XYZ file of C-alpha atoms in Angstrom:
402
model
C -100.290 27.453 133.673
C -98.856 23.999 131.799
C -102.008 21.905 131.281
C -101.385 18.227 132.585
C -103.501 15.273 131.289
C -103.058 12.316 133.947
C -103.889 8.875 132.706
C -104.485 6.911 135.386
C -105.537 3.275 135.517
C -108.753 1.296 137.092
C -109.893 4.067 139.722
C -113.133 4.019 137.722
C -113.878 0.321 137.894
C -112.209 -0.428 141.537
C -114.790 1.544 143.252
C -114.334 0.437 146.370
C -110.131 0.774 146.613
C -110.134 4.465 148.205
C -106.104 4.018 148.487
C -106.064 2.953 144.615
C -107.781 6.393 143.962
C -105.474 8.373 146.134
C -102.506 7.065 143.833
C -103.391 9.405 141.053
C -104.561 12.003 143.275
C -101.802 13.054 145.149
C -100.323 13.738 141.226
C -102.751 16.132 140.800
C -103.111 17.756 143.947
C -99.206 18.417 143.662
C -99.615 19.822 140.471
C -102.442 21.809 140.679
C -100.277 23.330 144.293
C -97.588 24.382 141.131
C -100.406 26.328 139.208
C -101.317 23.278 136.509
C -104.249 22.746 135.350
C -105.057 19.341 135.569
C -107.336 16.834 133.603
C -108.230 12.788 134.178
C -107.894 10.716 131.605
C -109.218 6.445 131.758
C -110.442 3.568 130.464
C -113.003 1.872 131.658
C -113.603 -1.808 131.357
C -117.010 -2.936 130.420
C -118.042 -6.001 132.010
C -121.389 -6.923 130.250
C -123.318 -5.476 134.138
C -124.915 -2.416 133.472
C -126.611 -2.079 136.671
C -122.796 -2.248 138.577
C -121.080 -0.137 135.738
C -123.433 2.737 136.263
C -122.974 2.449 140.471
C -119.470 2.797 139.738
C -119.245 5.578 136.927
C -121.835 7.161 139.904
C -118.808 7.098 142.570
C -116.425 8.264 140.279
C -118.600 11.239 138.864
C -118.760 12.306 142.928
C -115.345 11.485 143.288
C -114.212 13.710 141.079
C -116.667 16.291 141.648
C -115.329 16.332 145.420
C -111.807 16.883 144.593
C -112.374 19.611 141.568
C -112.073 17.447 139.135
C -115.985 17.725 138.100
C -115.599 18.452 134.034
C -112.172 17.496 134.084
C -111.877 14.034 133.236
C -112.568 11.694 129.683
C -113.776 8.165 130.881
C -114.046 5.906 127.515
C -115.429 2.473 127.647
C -113.057 -0.556 126.417
C -114.728 -4.087 126.373
C -110.930 -5.263 126.581
C -108.235 -5.777 129.152
C -105.567 -3.956 126.799
C -106.902 -0.645 125.096
C -107.083 -0.877 121.060
C -104.681 0.388 119.049
C -107.129 2.979 117.827
C -108.289 6.210 119.346
C -111.492 6.539 121.396
C -114.381 7.469 119.651
C -116.533 9.021 122.395
C -116.257 9.843 126.149
C -118.583 9.487 129.638
C -119.780 12.905 129.946
C -118.170 14.852 127.606
C -118.248 14.830 123.702
C -114.757 13.593 121.715
C -114.404 17.522 120.683
C -113.837 18.011 123.775
C -111.407 15.699 125.042
C -109.436 16.501 121.425
C -109.023 20.107 122.208
C -107.687 19.269 125.685
C -105.311 16.366 124.595
C -104.364 19.177 121.403
C -103.576 22.104 123.708
C -102.085 19.935 126.888
C -98.813 20.759 127.661
C -97.958 16.956 128.858
C -99.471 13.189 129.273
C -98.626 11.562 132.655
C -99.311 8.484 131.980
C -99.625 5.571 134.560
C -101.336 3.157 132.348
C -98.369 0.710 130.749
C -100.575 -0.419 127.802
C -101.895 2.860 126.868
C -103.114 2.807 123.372
C -100.587 4.433 121.084
C -102.643 6.221 118.887
C -104.397 7.686 121.673
C -100.533 8.895 123.391
C -100.014 10.473 120.044
C -102.273 12.945 120.272
C -100.052 14.710 122.723
C -96.986 16.730 122.285
C -94.970 15.691 125.306
C -95.532 11.973 127.318
C -94.461 11.052 130.124
C -94.801 6.939 131.517
C -94.927 6.902 135.576
C -93.382 3.220 136.672
C -94.866 2.451 140.385
C -93.984 -1.318 140.181
C -90.203 -0.562 139.743
C -88.719 -4.525 139.087
C -91.521 -6.023 137.976
C -91.978 -3.028 134.732
C -88.951 -3.485 133.577
C -89.206 -7.628 134.132
C -92.416 -7.273 131.988
C -90.571 -5.192 129.177
C -87.495 -7.561 129.341
C -89.626 -10.994 129.194
C -91.703 -9.792 126.648
C -94.685 -9.677 128.419
C -95.766 -6.081 127.705
C -95.553 -3.307 124.981
C -94.647 -0.059 126.264
C -95.329 2.602 123.381
C -92.978 5.115 123.351
C -93.063 8.376 125.503
C -90.734 10.952 125.898
C -89.724 10.816 129.139
C -89.619 7.867 132.108
C -89.974 8.460 135.570
C -89.932 5.669 138.657
C -90.841 5.402 142.164
C -87.931 2.783 142.490
C -84.612 4.236 143.347
C -82.381 1.560 142.175
C -83.704 1.023 138.496
C -81.132 0.996 136.347
C -78.170 1.491 138.771
C -75.122 -0.172 138.109
C -74.759 -3.199 140.089
C -78.250 -3.414 140.548
C -81.147 -6.384 139.462
C -83.156 -4.073 138.070
C -81.976 -3.378 134.072
C -82.636 -0.362 132.613
C -84.589 -1.417 129.595
C -82.381 1.142 127.042
C -83.802 3.795 129.287
C -83.290 6.683 131.158
C -85.353 6.261 134.576
C -85.654 9.434 136.627
C -86.508 8.355 140.051
C -88.872 10.646 141.518
C -90.149 9.837 145.255
C -94.581 8.444 145.858
C -95.646 11.601 146.364
C -98.391 12.914 149.326
C -100.508 16.804 149.554
C -99.311 17.406 153.068
C -101.890 19.951 152.677
C -104.800 17.129 152.491
C -102.460 14.621 155.031
C -101.969 16.969 157.615
C -100.139 15.913 160.927
C -102.321 13.769 163.527
C -100.975 13.075 166.915
C -103.192 10.907 169.027
C -101.132 8.551 171.842
C -104.510 6.904 172.139
C -104.374 5.087 169.069
C -103.982 1.262 169.659
C -103.075 -1.134 166.514
C -100.420 -0.807 163.821
C -102.624 -1.183 160.495
C -102.229 -1.213 156.547
C -105.002 -1.688 153.871
C -103.434 -4.356 151.590
C -104.926 -6.785 148.974
C -104.506 -9.975 150.160
C -104.886 -11.892 146.934
C -104.203 -12.220 143.499
C -103.276 -14.496 140.224
C -99.715 -12.542 140.529
C -96.727 -14.886 139.499
C -93.462 -14.440 138.653
C -92.562 -16.992 135.666
C -88.679 -16.473 134.531
C -87.918 -19.730 132.647
C -87.618 -22.351 135.282
C -88.071 -20.164 138.461
C -91.781 -18.851 139.143
C -92.621 -17.739 142.822
C -96.353 -16.384 144.106
C -95.555 -12.215 144.116
C -98.844 -11.365 146.894
C -99.153 -9.592 149.860
C -100.839 -13.181 151.093
C -97.748 -14.874 150.962
C -95.453 -11.885 152.494
C -97.970 -11.271 155.774
C -98.303 -15.395 155.775
C -94.210 -15.436 156.565
C -94.851 -13.070 159.648
C -97.876 -14.995 160.801
C -96.337 -15.556 163.989
C -95.598 -11.979 165.083
C -98.140 -11.105 167.377
C -96.881 -13.552 169.537
C -93.046 -11.177 170.012
C -94.975 -8.331 170.679
C -97.316 -6.939 172.791
C -98.682 -4.065 170.328
C -101.814 -4.582 168.526
C -101.835 -5.601 165.044
C -104.422 -5.068 162.503
C -104.768 -5.813 158.881
C -107.249 -4.055 156.606
C -107.992 -6.630 153.413
C -109.920 -7.106 150.349
C -110.788 -10.450 150.601
C -112.954 -12.488 148.091
C -112.904 -16.433 148.435
C -113.227 -19.407 150.549
C -109.495 -19.589 151.485
C -109.177 -16.162 151.970
C -111.577 -16.290 154.721
C -110.167 -19.376 155.923
C -106.629 -18.025 156.173
C -108.004 -14.573 157.987
C -109.565 -17.328 160.580
C -106.141 -18.561 160.769
C -104.525 -15.011 161.322
C -106.914 -14.315 163.581
C -106.004 -17.289 165.791
C -102.790 -16.627 166.118
C -103.526 -12.950 167.595
C -104.156 -10.729 164.101
C -106.636 -8.210 163.815
C -108.466 -8.379 160.342
C -110.945 -6.054 158.811
C -112.131 -5.712 155.520
C -110.877 -2.982 153.514
C -114.586 -2.473 151.932
C -115.624 -1.554 155.603
C -113.105 0.441 156.951
C -111.377 1.961 153.667
C -113.374 1.797 150.344
C -113.629 5.368 149.674
C -110.898 7.880 149.799
C -112.002 9.586 153.023
C -112.410 6.184 154.861
C -108.904 5.576 153.851
C -107.519 8.400 155.156
C -109.730 8.330 158.382
C -108.835 4.788 159.108
C -104.998 5.710 158.574
C -105.110 8.898 160.890
C -106.563 6.555 163.663
C -103.888 4.390 163.140
C -100.991 4.194 165.522
C -99.130 3.268 162.906
C -98.174 1.278 159.846
C -97.210 -2.425 159.694
C -96.470 -4.216 156.214
C -94.892 -6.765 154.644
C -93.998 -6.736 150.916
C -94.376 -8.579 147.594
C -91.430 -10.764 147.126
C -91.048 -9.021 143.922
C -89.682 -6.053 145.796
C -87.128 -8.490 147.695
C -85.987 -10.293 144.637
C -85.341 -6.959 142.629
C -83.575 -4.647 145.263
C -85.988 -1.720 144.271
C -85.875 0.423 147.514
C -89.424 0.792 146.921
C -91.505 2.732 149.368
C -95.864 2.803 148.958
C -97.831 5.524 148.449
C -99.299 4.324 151.260
C -96.640 4.305 153.892
C -96.248 8.230 152.352
C -99.662 8.583 153.739
C -98.644 7.404 157.032
C -95.915 9.224 157.435
C -97.686 12.721 156.329
C -99.908 11.854 158.776
C -97.350 11.283 161.921
C -97.752 7.662 162.383
C -94.215 5.834 162.373
C -93.851 2.956 160.755
C -92.437 -0.492 160.519
C -92.303 -1.497 157.084
C -90.254 -4.734 154.938
C -86.708 -3.414 153.802
C -86.800 -3.521 149.837
C -83.033 -2.523 149.590
C -80.249 -0.073 150.085
C -81.463 3.201 150.034
C -79.292 6.418 150.271
C -82.315 8.749 151.943
C -84.778 6.504 153.802
C -83.783 5.948 157.191
C -84.088 3.171 159.613
C -84.909 4.405 163.166
C -86.407 7.460 163.605
C -90.068 7.548 162.630
C -89.776 4.604 159.598
C -87.631 1.225 160.503
C -87.166 -1.039 158.055
C -86.951 -4.688 159.168
C -85.531 -8.129 157.530
C -87.369 -10.426 160.300
C -90.289 -11.025 163.028
C -87.511 -10.106 165.978
C -86.582 -6.880 163.746
C -89.967 -5.616 163.760
C -90.924 -6.525 167.075
C -87.714 -4.414 168.405
C -89.160 -1.978 166.431
C -92.656 -1.693 168.195
C -90.714 -1.414 171.535
C -88.515 1.662 170.031
C -91.263 3.466 168.720
C -94.051 2.680 171.925
C -90.805 3.858 174.557
C -90.640 7.724 172.921
C -93.736 7.666 170.384
C -94.001 11.656 169.749
C -90.297 11.642 169.262
C -91.471 9.067 166.353
C -94.887 10.729 165.484
C -92.987 13.941 164.422
C -89.674 12.339 162.852
C -92.357 10.642 161.083
C -93.793 13.964 159.419
C -90.565 15.091 159.309
C -89.921 12.322 156.708
C -92.781 12.899 154.273
C -92.102 17.305 154.116
C -88.229 16.467 153.730
C -88.835 13.393 150.967
C -92.420 12.682 150.009
C -94.220 16.131 149.694
C -96.281 16.285 145.955
C -95.640 19.752 144.995
C -91.825 18.520 145.291
C -92.169 15.438 143.093
C -94.631 17.672 140.527
C -91.960 19.924 140.565
C -89.546 17.361 139.463
C -92.072 16.175 136.616
C -91.978 19.354 135.097
C -88.614 19.981 135.303
C -87.743 17.182 133.033
C -90.795 16.310 131.420
C -91.346 19.982 130.037
C -87.582 20.476 129.524
C -85.355 20.025 126.516
C -85.824 16.666 124.634
C -84.064 13.273 125.816
C -81.575 11.679 124.866
C -81.960 9.343 121.365
C -82.009 6.119 122.939
C -85.626 7.176 124.639
C -86.872 7.975 120.995
C -88.089 4.344 120.081
C -90.934 3.532 118.413
C -91.747 0.543 121.140
C -90.094 -0.984 123.812
C -90.068 -4.939 122.514
C -92.287 -7.309 123.767
C -96.049 -8.304 123.888
C -98.971 -7.353 125.915
C -99.270 -8.080 129.249
C -100.386 -11.877 129.754
């Protein structure tokens, strides 16, 4: 039975992100289906607010227990956004010796934290990086905005990373494409023709900007959805967004979106826990979602882990086109749009034969996004023969995330 340590990013500190927790949990569940002994590793950034930190860690512990990871997690505190270069000296709810013993016997570190401490990375005999920001990660590396310590294997959920003639460089690495996983046993088919709204869950705004010389653009869902603000006027299909909202501008834009016909919910109220997030998706008629501009600029053929959850639940999806794909359909359970008119037509086609598209959505999840299949591919490559020499540098050039 292989032992795998999964290094997640910011789930303990983002307790209200029920969907964010599922991103990593899907990999855990897929690996466990294959018989792996899985542990969770994460840095917890301290804020100086002891009450908030205690509440966040209590929530995290409860989630670990609920999903079979009680006593199988190693969380270390850090007061910096970028982890220190040295090894952690202590862990929450575990002693240092216990952690070191697990690291010593682990067959693989499956790492999602791009700026992980090199010293911590060096404790593992085999390491694999998982790129869940295809195009962006390679951009950050090539522009010197991020150092990625050396790993043995590199995976990406971007179908077009490093592809000849594409827009995303390989950074001199052998990127192995994988599909964003969904555990089909945990996400069963839920057909209900009474469900009304096409929905999605998203963070509305952030400080994300892409700066490349003289070119710069805001890389947020806010900008993406505002470009489709008038979509409700083109369709009778109810549309609802569950959004993580913060400042005054967010609230003003919420009112404007509602004025144009959107239903807006606070994600904290409907998707703050993994269970709430799942219920929200499974009570939806389907998904409608836009993507950040970087996905379109890089043409990365990206599919959201959230979309995989809708598909597994038998919920058809209408999602923005992110580039040429060798396996993604356009018209059977999944519709990929580039204009508001295309999105509106997709709703008509789905609603004309709703059950057919619900079944097609589930078949897509079974064929392409099954967590067990993704986990099997990861293990096959990561625990197989050593990767070529070009994956053997000490670190990729660049500086830390700015």
